[in-house]
């Protein structure tokens, strides 16, 4: 399998569609190999080959992943969970040294994505409209007095994933209660508008954004987009292009954006495949193919906005049942 | 289509698997027809035919459903959302009069399922172990003093579906705050044990339970079972048989059960297909077939416990995309 284009997907969890898409695009040119620390991660059983590995935080985890890469001639590696993105970014060179390309932005960029207040400061300093944020509650109270911001607001951890521990609060009393109980919280403006998501691919070779798929989020469930509809707006495309170039993203990212009174506000970035990426793929925005092009040493052509508007996406539950190690797809 | 075994699934939402299973079991013997008030309900597009209908609470809703039944020669109707179960049960006779069998328990039984305190009282009066519950907070405080119950406890609406508005509380202050803010709350014991689910079919003709599938819940997500494993325990089967006979359930129900220190405690009942039913079906417990038998005037044979233990179920997200009214499955 010397020249095979094998791809490793770490912490695959329930992201079966991502594994399916890579298998489809690779065809007979390589294997999709998946890992997870749980044998109850259904996406494992979609892959050509899978490994149950230690937990991401366990000692020796990186060595296990590196040796899987070496032994399986892995050409590219990506992860589907946030904590692991920092690990991949920090150890990018160790992967490159054994011929594996981590599909990830640089370490400082990844870290900024997971520090909501740092990202806020960066956005403000670079002239991008974003969601008003405070780590200093006294400053927030002053801005309330001055009429710069109003209740309700969200109180959330500065470093947090998904919608874990987010509270919508309406009074100073509640803020005092939360700040008294937890450390490292921030206060964020409630955006009374429409929420959008953008799936963006920044070519690993040229560093240019080559694919942007934008959708309006119609319904959320457990912090994930459950229903969405594709939209196209050149103003939004230009904003995203400028943003990803200024910050220097690489590979696949997912951006959360609000639109309030006709203006776009950048909210958050996940520097990985977002949970709503299948909407983009099924609408023709084929990022697995772009990743394979990059592994082959080829730059991708710009296909920004090359999809139809008004395509609806609806999620539902599929299941896998597993009988005594024999796997049955349903 | 005079003798077709057409089945109507109301408020199908995201329950694509249920529509798929009925289609599979009916084969060429009839159509599966689905309704929803939203054209973004993905299960609509799995059905042989679908109707977008008014909202369940809207005036004239029942007449719309009855006329769909008449015009499409519907032999059986069932709903997948809680509020509609009461409507079906209350108007059972109107459906029977036009030759449609509602797959639902009697009205008083359905109402009891949605009043958690009434269900608690019924269980206690009939000698079933259940989760300690209080609508009288003063009585609860006295029982805390007496050492009969301890914090943490759950505070939830007496009538509520899924995990909406459930708070885990650890102090009298929090209980006072919640009871001061909302009406019709109850306090429920926190069960520190293992959670089980049972999918049960009670024959519409004989009134006897003929299928029971039990599973341990391994992981929850947004109030639904995300991963589970099948179990078999005759003691649990006997408890369930006794319980469904005493209360007089009919058709398909889903029971939540806790096991603490070796003892089973009945918690709640949804008198409809539970969100985890696909686990039972894929393990061979074929309730759509039993419903079809009943519509054909045939009683089902008892298959309680006829499945394998240790079958794991794992959910993941599948999607449907819809381009300008042309439907594409992925």
XYZ file of C-alpha atoms in Angstrom:
660
model
C 0.000 0.000 0.000
C 3.031 2.253 -0.591
C 1.281 5.004 -2.535
C -2.136 4.721 -0.970
C -3.809 7.937 0.073
C -4.747 6.768 3.545
C -6.561 9.276 5.739
C -6.897 9.117 9.528
C -9.930 10.598 11.287
C -9.378 11.010 15.032
C -12.145 10.978 17.665
C -14.707 10.150 14.977
C -17.582 9.751 17.498
C -20.961 9.974 15.784
C -19.660 11.759 12.685
C -20.490 8.876 10.330
C -21.220 11.187 7.416
C -17.658 12.596 7.420
C -16.220 9.068 7.255
C -18.685 8.165 4.472
C -17.750 11.246 2.419
C -14.002 10.560 2.615
C -14.589 6.926 1.619
C -16.662 8.063 -1.335
C -14.031 10.568 -2.517
C -11.063 8.258 -1.980
C -12.669 5.342 -3.793
C -9.956 2.754 -4.415
C -7.125 5.228 -3.958
C -6.760 4.756 -0.213
C -8.258 3.777 3.099
C -10.208 5.797 5.644
C -9.053 4.837 9.110
C -10.888 6.055 12.210
C -10.111 6.176 15.911
C -12.081 6.763 19.087
C -11.562 6.022 22.776
C -15.004 4.381 22.937
C -16.091 1.264 21.074
C -19.584 2.820 21.095
C -18.546 5.519 18.590
C -20.669 4.524 15.594
C -18.465 6.247 12.991
C -15.713 3.703 13.760
C -17.740 1.065 11.964
C -18.080 3.103 8.766
C -14.316 3.247 8.292
C -12.216 0.758 6.322
C -10.256 0.089 9.490
C -10.545 1.378 13.034
C -8.598 1.575 16.266
C -9.849 2.002 19.832
C -7.269 4.323 21.389
C -6.640 5.776 24.884
C -8.427 8.971 25.941
C -7.058 12.117 24.324
C -5.691 13.465 27.625
C -3.967 10.187 28.622
C -0.194 9.937 28.723
C 1.279 8.456 25.588
C -1.786 9.289 23.482
C 0.213 11.280 20.902
C 2.691 8.420 20.496
C -0.162 5.993 19.831
C -1.535 8.281 17.109
C 1.889 8.863 15.570
C 2.561 5.137 15.435
C -0.859 4.488 13.816
C 0.132 7.094 11.193
C 3.497 5.458 10.550
C 2.244 1.878 10.450
C -0.694 2.696 8.192
C 1.098 5.067 5.839
C -1.287 7.910 6.702
C -1.064 10.904 4.340
C -3.430 13.236 6.207
C -4.882 13.357 9.714
C -7.772 15.366 11.106
C -9.771 15.424 14.316
C -13.458 16.028 14.898
C -13.312 17.174 18.543
C -12.153 20.511 19.883
C -9.615 19.552 22.584
C -7.668 17.462 20.074
C -7.296 20.313 17.576
C -4.784 22.073 19.834
C -2.807 18.829 20.157
C -2.644 18.361 16.365
C -1.665 21.991 15.827
C 1.041 21.965 18.510
C 2.609 18.797 17.162
C 2.193 19.566 13.465
C 5.913 19.076 12.780
C 6.007 15.606 14.384
C 3.314 14.510 11.923
C 4.973 16.199 8.929
C 8.237 14.439 9.826
C 6.614 11.035 9.217
C 4.854 12.139 6.034
C 1.421 12.881 7.531
C -0.247 16.252 6.877
C -2.423 17.480 9.777
C -5.423 19.324 8.297
C -5.418 22.102 10.872
C -4.629 25.785 11.346
C -1.495 26.906 13.205
C -1.367 26.510 16.970
C -1.814 30.209 17.884
C -4.859 30.431 15.605
C -6.445 27.278 17.066
C -5.868 28.544 20.619
C -7.574 31.836 19.802
C -10.663 29.979 18.568
C -11.048 28.366 21.980
C -10.574 31.567 23.945
C -13.736 33.537 23.184
C -12.418 36.710 24.788
C -9.110 36.650 22.881
C -11.086 36.153 19.659
C -13.330 39.089 20.612
C -10.302 41.337 21.149
C -8.737 40.238 17.858
C -11.945 40.923 15.946
C -12.348 44.382 17.482
C -8.697 45.304 16.895
C -8.980 44.271 13.253
C -12.170 46.180 12.590
C -14.607 43.260 12.341
C -18.075 43.588 13.828
C -18.598 40.994 16.566
C -20.671 40.187 19.655
C -19.994 42.569 22.588
C -18.118 40.638 25.289
C -16.881 41.335 28.817
C -14.700 39.451 31.257
C -14.863 42.439 33.624
C -18.370 42.519 35.102
C -17.872 46.012 36.549
C -17.145 47.320 33.050
C -20.316 45.543 31.900
C -22.402 47.183 34.658
C -21.019 50.579 33.626
C -21.935 49.925 29.992
C -25.460 48.911 31.091
C -25.741 52.237 32.948
C -24.478 54.062 29.862
C -27.008 52.280 27.638
C -24.283 50.593 25.542
C -25.627 47.095 26.278
C -28.922 45.769 27.672
C -30.244 42.632 29.368
C -30.748 39.791 28.588
C -27.128 38.716 28.130
C -25.404 35.343 28.043
C -22.959 34.250 30.713
C -20.604 31.516 29.498
C -17.126 30.116 30.152
C -14.367 31.995 28.246
C -13.081 28.592 27.139
C -15.989 26.303 26.402
C -17.248 24.037 23.691
C -20.805 23.744 22.308
C -23.573 25.104 24.560
C -22.220 23.685 27.814
C -22.962 25.871 30.848
C -24.435 28.810 28.972
C -26.993 30.844 30.924
C -29.255 33.572 29.610
C -29.508 36.113 32.428
C -31.671 39.143 33.004
C -30.275 40.781 36.160
C -27.160 41.833 38.031
C -28.126 39.414 40.820
C -27.859 36.430 38.495
C -24.512 37.610 37.150
C -23.156 37.992 40.685
C -24.440 34.482 41.538
C -22.771 32.905 38.489
C -19.482 34.818 38.800
C -19.440 33.908 42.508
C -19.859 30.232 41.704
C -17.606 29.738 38.638
C -14.253 31.061 37.410
C -13.311 32.328 33.950
C -16.732 33.487 32.861
C -17.595 36.109 30.302
C -20.700 38.149 29.576
C -21.868 38.256 25.981
C -24.467 40.382 24.245
C -27.706 38.623 23.235
C -27.938 38.955 19.433
C -31.566 39.401 18.443
C -31.242 38.424 14.802
C -30.660 35.563 12.405
C -27.910 32.997 12.865
C -25.759 31.800 9.970
C -23.091 29.161 9.630
C -20.248 29.072 7.127
C -18.245 26.004 6.089
C -14.949 27.277 4.684
C -11.953 25.516 3.153
C -8.650 27.348 3.109
C -6.245 25.648 0.727
C -3.363 24.036 2.668
C -0.932 24.976 -0.137
C -1.981 28.466 -1.276
C -3.452 29.598 2.055
C -6.413 31.093 0.177
C -10.082 30.410 0.943
C -11.314 28.279 -1.967
C -14.744 27.122 -0.794
C -17.413 28.915 1.238
C -20.866 27.481 1.913
C -23.237 29.645 3.941
C -26.542 28.645 5.471
C -29.170 30.174 7.672
C -29.759 28.097 10.805
C -33.469 27.348 11.082
C -33.506 25.082 14.129
C -30.966 24.054 16.760
C -30.928 20.897 18.886
C -28.432 20.141 21.673
C -26.136 22.925 20.425
C -26.105 21.624 16.846
C -27.854 22.851 13.706
C -30.837 20.557 13.132
C -32.369 22.301 10.092
C -30.786 24.907 7.810
C -31.201 26.489 4.376
C -28.395 27.498 1.995
C -27.990 31.218 1.256
C -25.670 33.277 -0.961
C -24.618 36.857 -0.273
C -21.501 38.377 -1.833
C -21.164 40.807 1.037
C -20.922 37.845 3.448
C -18.470 35.991 1.176
C -16.198 39.060 1.059
C -16.357 39.452 4.848
C -15.433 35.778 5.360
C -12.585 35.918 2.810
C -11.089 38.978 4.516
C -11.502 37.445 7.997
C -9.870 34.087 7.226
C -6.938 35.799 5.459
C -6.310 38.274 8.294
C -6.329 35.569 10.959
C -4.500 33.032 8.772
C -6.743 29.964 8.991
C -5.834 26.750 7.164
C -7.885 23.707 6.175
C -11.517 23.256 7.149
C -13.261 25.670 9.509
C -16.832 26.394 10.584
C -17.836 30.002 11.405
C -20.876 31.180 13.395
C -22.256 34.529 12.264
C -25.193 36.697 13.336
C -27.112 39.118 11.152
C -28.834 41.932 13.030
C -30.531 44.818 11.202
C -28.770 43.984 7.945
C -25.254 43.837 9.462
C -23.115 40.708 9.884
C -21.342 39.953 13.187
C -18.706 37.215 13.437
C -19.340 35.153 16.566
C -17.186 32.014 16.850
C -14.975 29.700 14.826
C -14.497 25.932 15.108
C -11.286 25.077 13.242
C -12.637 21.675 12.127
C -15.570 20.123 10.216
C -18.723 21.604 11.780
C -21.664 19.401 12.745
C -23.644 20.896 9.865
C -21.043 20.176 7.144
C -23.176 17.440 5.498
C -25.467 20.230 4.259
C -22.547 21.725 2.304
C -21.385 18.361 0.920
C -24.860 17.347 -0.254
C -25.127 20.773 -1.909
C -21.967 20.083 -3.915
C -19.300 21.755 -1.759
C -16.869 18.837 -1.695
C -14.198 19.576 0.913
C -12.950 15.962 1.278
C -12.008 16.158 -2.422
C -10.139 19.420 -1.785
C -8.221 17.835 1.080
C -7.267 14.908 -1.184
C -6.103 17.378 -3.864
C -3.874 19.075 -1.293
C -2.394 15.760 -0.132
C -1.580 15.029 -3.767
C 0.316 18.312 -3.914
C -2.323 20.086 -6.015
C -3.806 23.492 -5.256
C -7.583 23.816 -5.417
C -9.431 26.219 -7.674
C -11.754 28.785 -6.109
C -15.382 27.503 -6.065
C -16.727 30.058 -3.577
C -20.483 30.358 -3.894
C -20.779 27.512 -6.408
C -23.933 25.927 -5.041
C -27.670 26.548 -5.168
C -29.554 28.834 -2.834
C -32.643 27.587 -0.991
C -31.495 24.002 -0.383
C -33.038 22.787 2.878
C -31.223 20.379 5.198
C -33.047 18.289 7.817
C -31.346 15.914 10.247
C -32.797 12.710 11.628
C -31.485 9.798 13.680
C -29.982 6.791 12.004
C -28.726 3.879 14.099
C -26.115 1.156 14.045
C -26.605 -2.025 16.080
C -23.666 -4.225 16.973
C -24.093 -7.870 17.883
C -21.106 -9.548 19.568
C -18.526 -7.686 17.490
C -20.405 -8.421 14.258
C -21.424 -5.051 12.859
C -24.752 -4.565 11.124
C -25.685 -1.328 9.397
C -29.368 -0.484 9.233
C -57.251 0.654 -3.203
C -60.308 -0.861 -1.467
C -58.490 -3.470 0.625
C -55.212 -1.689 1.064
C -53.748 -1.643 4.550
C -52.989 2.053 4.581
C -51.432 3.446 7.753
C -51.355 7.103 8.799
C -48.507 8.447 10.944
C -49.326 11.844 12.461
C -46.735 14.477 13.429
C -43.967 12.318 11.972
C -41.257 14.952 12.559
C -37.779 13.441 12.469
C -38.953 9.870 13.102
C -37.835 8.589 9.698
C -37.031 5.122 11.031
C -40.643 4.519 12.129
C -41.910 5.398 8.644
C -39.221 3.162 7.085
C -40.175 0.206 9.307
C -43.884 0.429 8.467
C -43.061 0.667 4.755
C -40.851 -2.404 5.044
C -43.508 -4.431 6.889
C -46.402 -3.353 4.664
C -44.542 -4.066 1.441
C -47.080 -3.978 -1.376
C -50.057 -4.445 0.948
C -50.653 -0.779 1.623
C -49.319 2.741 1.831
C -47.651 4.609 4.657
C -48.982 8.154 4.737
C -47.400 10.796 6.981
C -48.431 14.238 8.196
C -46.702 17.147 9.866
C -47.430 20.858 10.272
C -43.923 21.680 8.990
C -42.570 20.945 5.528
C -39.162 20.638 7.224
C -40.175 17.376 8.954
C -37.804 14.948 7.216
C -39.915 11.834 7.895
C -42.602 13.227 5.550
C -40.327 12.449 2.617
C -39.876 8.789 3.594
C -43.612 8.127 3.325
C -45.451 6.928 0.206
C -47.578 10.063 0.433
C -47.581 13.030 2.770
C -49.743 15.942 3.843
C -48.743 19.250 5.430
C -51.534 19.867 7.951
C -52.453 22.689 10.371
C -50.895 22.773 13.847
C -52.296 20.193 16.247
C -53.959 22.832 18.449
C -55.576 24.726 15.544
C -59.337 24.726 15.091
C -60.521 22.155 12.611
C -57.362 20.046 12.968
C -59.276 16.880 13.913
C -61.597 17.274 10.904
C -58.581 17.541 8.584
C -57.139 14.303 10.000
C -60.492 12.488 9.852
C -60.973 13.493 6.231
C -57.435 12.335 5.333
C -58.363 8.982 6.933
C -61.606 8.724 4.966
C -60.195 9.798 1.616
C -57.141 7.547 1.892
C -58.892 4.484 3.291
C -56.695 4.530 6.412
C -56.899 1.339 8.511
C -54.778 2.494 11.451
C -53.572 5.855 12.744
C -50.873 6.672 15.262
C -49.102 9.796 16.443
C -45.483 10.336 17.448
C -45.918 13.430 19.651
C -47.312 13.603 23.158
C -49.993 16.332 22.923
C -51.661 14.518 20.042
C -52.010 11.238 21.942
C -54.741 12.700 24.143
C -56.571 13.943 21.047
C -56.463 10.483 19.416
C -57.574 8.779 22.620
C -60.455 11.199 23.253
C -61.776 10.846 19.720
C -61.148 7.117 19.336
C -64.787 6.454 18.418
C -64.831 9.051 15.620
C -61.939 7.200 13.981
C -63.469 3.748 14.551
C -66.702 4.989 12.947
C -64.877 5.568 9.640
C -62.970 2.271 9.795
C -59.687 3.624 11.210
C -58.141 2.037 14.310
C -56.204 4.500 16.516
C -53.211 2.655 18.003
C -53.522 4.229 21.431
C -54.514 3.494 25.013
C -57.797 4.753 26.459
C -58.163 8.432 27.247
C -57.950 8.169 31.060
C -54.769 6.083 30.767
C -53.147 8.530 28.332
C -54.011 11.482 30.589
C -52.429 9.744 33.575
C -49.162 9.309 31.623
C -48.919 13.072 31.181
C -49.678 13.899 34.794
C -46.557 12.702 36.618
C -48.116 13.156 40.045
C -51.279 11.229 39.188
C -49.089 8.425 37.852
C -47.044 8.507 41.065
C -50.210 8.168 43.181
C -51.509 5.320 41.012
C -48.223 3.437 41.279
C -48.068 3.828 45.060
C -51.720 2.805 45.513
C -51.161 -0.312 43.434
C -48.017 -1.392 45.228
C -45.451 -0.581 42.532
C -42.100 0.882 43.529
C -41.639 4.306 41.978
C -39.732 7.580 42.293
C -40.695 9.597 45.419
C -42.652 12.667 44.307
C -44.137 15.736 45.974
C -46.388 18.550 44.819
C -46.520 19.865 48.399
C -43.127 21.400 49.151
C -43.873 21.658 52.891
C -44.421 17.894 52.992
C -41.113 17.505 51.159
C -39.279 19.698 53.698
C -40.758 17.592 56.527
C -39.567 14.404 54.818
C -36.087 15.913 54.436
C -36.079 16.662 58.185
C -37.226 13.096 58.873
C -34.475 11.654 56.651
C -36.987 10.075 54.229
C -35.533 11.928 51.233
C -32.277 13.814 50.608
C -30.917 16.465 48.260
C -30.237 16.636 45.352
C -33.767 16.379 43.940
C -35.324 17.278 40.619
C -37.891 20.040 40.249
C -40.013 19.645 37.120
C -43.461 20.532 35.774
C -46.181 18.003 36.763
C -47.238 17.989 33.117
C -44.186 18.149 30.898
C -42.654 16.341 27.998
C -39.005 15.274 27.533
C -36.467 17.112 29.699
C -37.967 20.567 29.301
C -37.509 22.791 32.354
C -36.050 20.149 34.638
C -33.718 21.484 37.338
C -31.502 19.497 39.665
C -31.549 21.378 42.956
C -29.560 21.076 46.151
C -31.239 23.487 48.597
C -34.515 24.786 49.997
C -33.621 28.246 48.631
C -33.576 26.960 45.050
C -36.890 25.154 45.543
C -38.494 28.331 46.912
C -37.100 30.286 43.935
C -38.484 27.828 41.375
C -41.894 27.362 43.080
C -42.136 31.166 43.364
C -41.503 31.568 39.653
C -43.513 28.714 38.092
C -46.849 26.996 38.747
C -47.609 23.263 38.815
C -44.193 22.020 39.787
C -43.289 18.814 41.537
C -40.235 17.629 43.445
C -38.844 14.243 42.495
C -36.245 12.052 44.135
C -32.874 11.803 42.369
C -32.398 8.111 41.522
C -28.738 7.202 41.869
C -28.776 4.050 39.795
C -29.070 2.635 36.299
C -31.719 3.757 33.833
C -33.621 1.287 31.659
C -36.147 1.664 28.887
C -38.822 -0.826 27.838
C -40.606 -0.916 24.485
C -43.846 -2.806 25.026
C -46.650 -3.847 22.699
C -50.027 -4.615 24.201
C -52.202 -6.462 21.698
C -55.121 -4.244 20.580
C -57.402 -7.304 20.454
C -56.453 -9.440 23.477
C -55.255 -6.569 25.678
C -52.253 -8.688 26.690
C -48.611 -7.577 26.526
C -47.099 -9.622 23.689
C -43.701 -7.973 23.179
C -41.259 -6.483 25.674
C -37.793 -5.229 24.756
C -35.654 -3.876 27.579
C -32.411 -1.956 27.315
C -30.004 -0.220 29.617
C -29.528 3.418 28.662
C -25.816 4.102 28.274
C -25.874 7.698 27.073
C -28.525 10.392 26.758
C -28.556 13.418 24.418
C -31.196 16.177 24.420
C -33.529 13.999 26.524
C -33.259 11.003 24.182
C -31.380 7.723 24.472
C -28.263 8.054 22.304
C -26.623 4.692 23.117
C -28.153 1.633 24.766
C -27.598 -2.091 25.231
C -30.277 -4.809 25.279
C -30.810 -6.688 28.543
C -33.077 -9.544 29.657
C -34.335 -10.079 33.196
C -37.408 -12.178 33.954
C -38.055 -10.232 37.144
C -38.307 -7.031 35.061
C -40.518 -8.718 32.427
C -42.922 -9.893 35.157
C -43.031 -6.411 36.712
C -43.810 -4.822 33.336
C -46.507 -7.428 32.489
C -48.233 -6.828 35.813
C -47.986 -3.041 35.494
C -49.399 -2.776 31.953
C -52.289 -5.131 32.838
C -53.223 -3.260 36.035
C -53.235 0.123 34.306
C -54.807 -1.231 31.097
C -52.438 0.037 28.389
C -53.070 -0.721 24.712
C -50.828 -0.619 21.658
C -47.256 0.628 21.778
C -45.778 2.193 24.895
C -42.321 3.160 26.152
C -41.532 2.848 29.882
C -38.681 4.508 31.815
C -37.391 2.443 34.736
C -34.626 2.905 37.306
C -32.685 0.166 39.061
C -31.231 1.144 42.417
C -29.560 -1.409 44.697
C -31.072 -4.319 42.782
C -34.656 -2.979 42.886
C -36.678 -1.712 39.903
C -38.609 1.569 40.111
C -41.135 2.547 37.428
C -40.622 6.197 36.482
C -42.643 7.347 33.451
C -44.604 6.052 30.480
C -44.924 7.491 26.967
C -47.967 5.822 25.360
C -46.377 5.904 21.873
C -43.264 4.712 19.997
C -40.291 5.875 22.100
C -37.325 7.623 20.500
C -35.234 4.523 21.157
C -37.613 2.032 19.463
C -35.247 1.442 16.492
C -33.018 -0.521 18.899
C -35.876 -2.974 19.519
C -36.782 -3.287 15.831
C -33.198 -3.920 14.733
C -32.981 -6.552 17.478
C -35.966 -8.390 15.992
C -38.853 -6.996 18.074
C -41.131 -6.119 15.181
C -43.995 -4.011 16.497
C -45.099 -2.593 13.113
C -45.795 -6.208 12.082
C -47.862 -6.711 15.251
C -49.894 -3.587 14.508
C -50.540 -4.853 10.977
C -51.636 -8.222 12.407
C -54.105 -6.429 14.673
C -55.523 -4.352 11.799
C -56.053 -7.615 9.924
C -58.088 -8.876 12.864
C -55.390 -11.281 14.064
C -54.131 -11.560 17.632
C -50.383 -11.649 18.121
C -48.495 -14.447 19.836
C -46.392 -13.671 22.888
C -42.730 -13.066 21.929
C -41.685 -11.457 25.205
C -37.920 -11.655 25.634
C -37.310 -13.146 22.178
C -34.189 -11.183 21.318
C -30.501 -11.337 22.119
C -28.874 -9.737 25.115
C -25.867 -7.452 24.703
C -26.881 -5.813 21.430
C -25.511 -2.267 21.380
C -27.354 0.592 19.693
C -25.603 3.833 18.657
C -27.353 6.781 17.044
C -25.841 9.179 14.527
C -27.155 11.976 12.320
C -28.411 11.256 8.835
C -29.654 14.090 6.656
C -32.122 14.786 3.893
C -31.613 17.722 1.537
C -34.496 19.107 -0.480
C -33.931 21.148 -3.618
C -36.939 23.141 -4.847
C -39.465 20.435 -3.926
C -37.329 17.673 -5.476
C -36.368 15.352 -2.661
C -32.958 13.708 -2.508
C -32.080 11.101 0.096
C -28.442 10.852 1.063
